[in-house]
Amino acid sequence: SQQGEEDPQALSIQEGENATMNCSYKTSINNLQWYRQNSGRGLVHLILIRSNEREKHSGRLRVTLDTSKKSSSLLITASRAADTASYFCATDAQGAQKLVFGQGTRLTINP
Amino acid sequence: KAGVTQTPRYLIKTRGQQVTLSCSPISGHRSVSWYQQTPGQGLQFLFEYFSETQRNKGNFPGRFSGRQFSNSRSEMNVSTLELGDSALYLCASRPAFDSYEQYFGPGTRLTVT
């Protein structure tokens, strides 16, 4: 079963706009990660945020974590066509040491 | 370093058959995890191996099994294939058991007819 739920399930924006995806999870976590997947291929790690962090940046990516609401958001600024992909949040539940993925958000960047 | 490699990339099998998928982790990585990805269930954890020992297991039937060799390469086996086993099987490696970031291979697309 999935630990997290992501919304929206699909997002279509124009190139240059910002894209925001949200993830909610159910149990206490050690950390939360975001991964990208291009068209049925392997996943690529984007960013990790620990449970004691509230915000983290990496290039055009900004991730926030609210452990009281058990939610996270991923913001991609100044989107590019190459950002078209599915984005997944994954949690490492405390004591479990295995990744549990959300259903993903399918992001389409229109040129 | 070379990335995670998975073989074969595509596979077509018939119901009732068995299949073995292979994964070679990044050099130096000792942990290998397997995931199943389907449109309906999404990404689901199958199992993880570290130093040739299964450390974690997901909620899959006993038809799904795996192993890890001394060179950290891993195989997973699915016996008595069912149509519902059609999926993308992803392998991921990480340097140590307490490392969080996982490095994924391109996956094996299994189709059961």
Short mmCIF file of C-alpha atoms in Angstrom, two decimals:
data_model
loop_
_atom_site.label_atom_id
_atom_site.label_comp_id
_atom_site.label_asym_id
_atom_site.label_seq_id
_atom_site.Cartn_x
_atom_site.Cartn_y
_atom_site.Cartn_z
CA SER A 1 0.00 0.00 0.00
CA GLN A 2 1.14 3.53 -0.62
CA GLN A 3 2.35 5.65 2.25
CA GLY A 4 1.82 8.91 0.47
CA GLU A 5 -0.62 10.66 -1.72
CA GLU A 6 0.39 13.27 -4.19
CA ASP A 7 -1.58 15.99 -5.75
CA PRO A 8 -2.24 16.94 -8.32
CA GLN A 9 -2.09 13.65 -10.19
CA ALA A 10 -1.33 15.58 -13.35
CA LEU A 11 -0.15 19.11 -13.98
CA SER A 12 0.29 20.91 -17.28
CA ILE A 13 1.95 24.33 -17.41
CA GLN A 14 3.74 26.60 -19.84
CA GLU A 15 7.49 26.70 -20.06
CA GLY A 16 8.90 29.30 -17.72
CA GLU A 17 6.12 28.97 -15.17
CA ASN A 18 6.59 27.47 -11.72
CA ALA A 19 5.27 24.01 -10.86
CA THR A 20 4.20 22.97 -7.38
CA MET A 21 3.49 19.40 -6.34
CA ASN A 22 2.30 18.24 -2.96
CA CYS A 23 2.77 15.03 -1.04
CA SER A 24 1.09 13.78 2.11
CA TYR A 25 2.13 10.78 4.14
CA LYS A 26 0.77 8.80 7.05
CA THR A 27 3.44 7.77 9.53
CA SER A 28 6.40 9.37 11.27
CA ILE A 29 9.42 9.56 9.02
CA ASN A 30 13.19 9.86 9.12
CA ASN A 31 13.29 11.80 5.89
CA LEU A 32 11.42 12.48 2.69
CA GLN A 33 12.85 12.30 -0.78
CA TRP A 34 11.70 13.42 -4.21
CA TYR A 35 12.46 11.44 -7.34
CA ARG A 36 11.86 12.08 -11.03
CA GLN A 37 10.97 9.45 -13.60
CA ASN A 38 11.06 10.02 -17.33
CA SER A 39 8.63 7.99 -19.38
CA GLY A 40 8.73 4.57 -17.69
CA ARG A 41 12.44 4.60 -17.01
CA GLY A 42 14.38 4.45 -13.78
CA LEU A 43 13.98 7.04 -11.07
CA VAL A 44 16.46 9.82 -10.48
CA HIS A 45 16.99 11.22 -7.01
CA LEU A 46 16.32 14.94 -6.80
CA ILE A 47 16.49 16.00 -3.19
CA LEU A 48 16.25 14.70 0.38
CA ILE A 49 14.88 16.60 3.34
CA ARG A 50 15.30 15.30 6.86
CA SER A 51 12.51 15.28 9.39
CA ASN A 52 14.15 18.09 11.38
CA GLU A 53 14.41 20.37 8.34
CA ARG A 54 11.64 22.64 7.10
CA GLU A 55 12.97 23.80 3.75
CA LYS A 56 15.71 22.85 1.34
CA HIS A 57 16.90 24.20 -1.99
CA SER A 58 18.77 22.62 -4.86
CA GLY A 59 19.13 24.66 -8.03
CA ARG A 60 15.61 25.35 -9.32
CA LEU A 61 14.09 22.99 -6.75
CA ARG A 62 12.64 24.00 -3.42
CA VAL A 63 11.24 21.45 -1.02
CA THR A 64 9.31 22.13 2.16
CA LEU A 65 8.37 19.70 4.88
CA ASP A 66 5.69 20.12 7.52
CA THR A 67 5.87 17.15 9.87
CA SER A 68 2.90 18.38 11.91
CA LYS A 69 0.71 18.12 8.81
CA LYS A 70 2.64 15.16 7.42
CA SER A 71 3.05 16.93 4.12
CA SER A 72 5.71 18.14 1.72
CA SER A 73 5.79 20.23 -1.39
CA LEU A 74 8.17 20.38 -4.33
CA LEU A 75 8.47 23.63 -6.26
CA ILE A 76 10.22 23.72 -9.62
CA THR A 77 10.90 27.28 -10.70
CA ALA A 78 11.29 28.55 -14.26
CA SER A 79 10.20 25.22 -15.73
CA ARG A 80 11.74 23.81 -18.90
CA ALA A 81 10.51 21.28 -21.43
CA ALA A 82 13.10 18.85 -20.04
CA ASP A 83 11.28 18.92 -16.68
CA THR A 84 8.43 16.94 -18.25
CA ALA A 85 8.34 13.75 -16.17
CA SER A 86 6.58 12.06 -13.28
CA TYR A 87 7.59 13.18 -9.82
CA PHE A 88 7.37 10.95 -6.77
CA CYS A 89 7.79 11.59 -3.10
CA ALA A 90 9.20 8.75 -1.03
CA THR A 91 9.33 8.38 2.70
CA ASP A 92 11.64 6.34 4.82
CA ALA A 93 9.37 5.46 7.70
CA GLN A 94 11.05 5.34 11.07
CA GLY A 95 12.37 1.89 11.79
CA ALA A 96 11.42 0.54 8.40
CA GLN A 97 14.44 1.54 6.32
CA LYS A 98 12.57 1.01 3.09
CA LEU A 99 11.22 3.61 0.71
CA VAL A 100 7.49 3.99 0.36
CA PHE A 101 6.42 5.97 -2.68
CA GLY A 102 3.46 8.15 -3.43
CA GLN A 103 1.44 7.71 -6.60
CA GLY A 104 3.27 10.52 -8.34
CA THR A 105 2.45 13.71 -10.19
CA ARG A 106 2.73 13.69 -13.96
CA LEU A 107 4.13 17.06 -15.00
CA THR A 108 3.93 18.30 -18.57
CA ILE A 109 5.74 21.44 -19.62
CA ASN A 110 4.32 22.96 -22.80
CA PRO A 111 6.72 24.94 -25.00
CA LYS B 1 31.22 5.10 -12.17
CA ALA B 2 28.82 3.05 -14.19
CA GLY B 3 25.23 3.25 -13.03
CA VAL B 4 22.92 0.48 -11.97
CA THR B 5 22.36 -1.99 -14.78
CA GLN B 6 19.46 -4.34 -15.20
CA THR B 7 19.07 -7.23 -17.60
CA PRO B 8 17.12 -7.99 -19.60
CA ARG B 9 15.42 -4.68 -20.38
CA TYR B 10 12.33 -6.29 -21.86
CA LEU B 11 10.84 -9.71 -21.36
CA ILE B 12 7.70 -11.48 -22.50
CA LYS B 13 6.60 -14.58 -20.63
CA THR B 14 3.55 -16.80 -20.52
CA ARG B 15 1.36 -17.41 -17.49
CA GLY B 16 2.71 -20.20 -15.33
CA GLN B 17 6.32 -19.70 -16.37
CA GLN B 18 9.02 -18.38 -14.12
CA VAL B 19 11.42 -15.52 -14.71
CA THR B 20 14.74 -14.32 -13.32
CA LEU B 21 15.79 -10.69 -13.48
CA SER B 22 19.29 -9.46 -12.82
CA CYS B 23 20.66 -6.28 -11.29
CA SER B 24 24.23 -5.04 -11.01
CA PRO B 25 24.59 -2.20 -8.50
CA ILE B 26 26.97 0.71 -8.70
CA SER B 27 30.48 -0.41 -7.84
CA GLY B 28 30.97 -0.25 -4.09
CA HIS B 29 27.26 -0.25 -3.28
CA ARG B 30 26.32 -3.12 -1.02
CA SER B 31 22.58 -2.63 -0.71
CA VAL B 32 20.18 -3.61 -3.48
CA SER B 33 16.43 -3.08 -3.41
CA TRP B 34 13.76 -4.21 -5.81
CA TYR B 35 10.51 -2.42 -6.64
CA GLN B 36 7.53 -3.26 -8.78
CA GLN B 37 5.82 -0.47 -10.68
CA THR B 38 2.34 -0.87 -12.18
CA PRO B 39 -0.20 1.71 -13.30
CA GLY B 40 -2.68 0.53 -10.68
CA GLN B 41 -0.52 0.01 -7.60
CA GLY B 42 2.30 2.42 -8.35
CA LEU B 43 5.76 1.76 -6.97
CA GLN B 44 5.85 -1.00 -4.40
CA PHE B 45 8.80 -2.26 -2.43
CA LEU B 46 9.61 -5.93 -2.94
CA PHE B 47 12.73 -6.59 -0.88
CA GLU B 48 16.17 -5.36 -0.01
CA TYR B 49 19.44 -7.21 0.26
CA PHE B 50 22.57 -6.14 2.04
CA SER B 51 25.72 -8.24 2.27
CA GLU B 52 23.89 -11.23 0.78
CA THR B 53 21.16 -11.11 3.45
CA GLN B 54 17.56 -10.07 2.96
CA ARG B 55 17.04 -7.12 5.32
CA ASN B 56 13.52 -5.99 4.42
CA LYS B 57 10.60 -7.51 2.63
CA GLY B 58 7.43 -6.00 1.18
CA ASN B 59 3.95 -7.47 1.05
CA PHE B 60 4.31 -9.79 -1.91
CA PRO B 61 3.52 -13.49 -2.14
CA GLY B 62 6.20 -16.13 -1.82
CA ARG B 63 6.34 -16.46 -5.60
CA PHE B 64 8.60 -13.43 -5.49
CA SER B 65 12.06 -14.18 -4.22
CA GLY B 66 15.51 -12.79 -4.54
CA ARG B 67 19.11 -13.24 -3.65
CA GLN B 68 22.34 -11.33 -3.57
CA PHE B 69 25.76 -12.60 -4.45
CA SER B 70 29.10 -11.83 -2.84
CA ASN B 71 29.86 -9.23 -5.54
CA SER B 72 26.58 -7.44 -4.57
CA ARG B 73 24.85 -8.38 -7.81
CA SER B 74 21.27 -9.38 -7.21
CA GLU B 75 18.64 -11.48 -8.89
CA MET B 76 14.94 -11.67 -8.36
CA ASN B 77 12.81 -14.57 -9.38
CA VAL B 78 9.09 -14.78 -9.94
CA SER B 79 7.60 -18.25 -10.22
CA THR B 80 4.23 -19.29 -11.62
CA LEU B 81 3.73 -16.00 -13.39
CA GLU B 82 0.32 -14.36 -13.38
CA LEU B 83 -1.04 -11.70 -15.72
CA GLY B 84 -0.93 -9.24 -12.84
CA ASP B 85 2.83 -9.63 -12.59
CA SER B 86 3.20 -7.57 -15.75
CA ALA B 87 5.10 -4.53 -14.56
CA LEU B 88 8.28 -2.52 -14.65
CA TYR B 89 10.70 -4.03 -12.16
CA LEU B 90 13.18 -1.54 -10.82
CA CYS B 91 16.37 -2.23 -8.97
CA ALA B 92 18.07 0.38 -6.81
CA SER B 93 21.36 0.41 -4.99
CA ARG B 94 22.85 2.46 -2.18
CA PRO B 95 26.31 2.50 -0.65
CA ALA B 96 25.38 1.33 2.83
CA PHE B 97 22.36 0.13 4.71
CA ASP B 98 21.99 3.49 6.45
CA SER B 99 22.35 5.57 3.30
CA TYR B 100 19.10 7.12 2.24
CA GLU B 101 19.51 8.13 -1.41
CA GLN B 102 18.86 5.30 -3.81
CA TYR B 103 20.23 4.98 -7.33
CA PHE B 104 17.86 3.31 -9.72
CA GLY B 105 18.48 1.22 -12.79
CA PRO B 106 16.45 1.61 -16.00
CA GLY B 107 14.17 -1.28 -15.11
CA THR B 108 13.05 -4.51 -16.71
CA ARG B 109 9.68 -4.38 -18.46
CA LEU B 110 8.00 -7.75 -17.91
CA THR B 111 4.91 -8.63 -19.90
CA VAL B 112 2.99 -11.77 -18.99
CA THR B 113 0.60 -13.10 -21.63
#
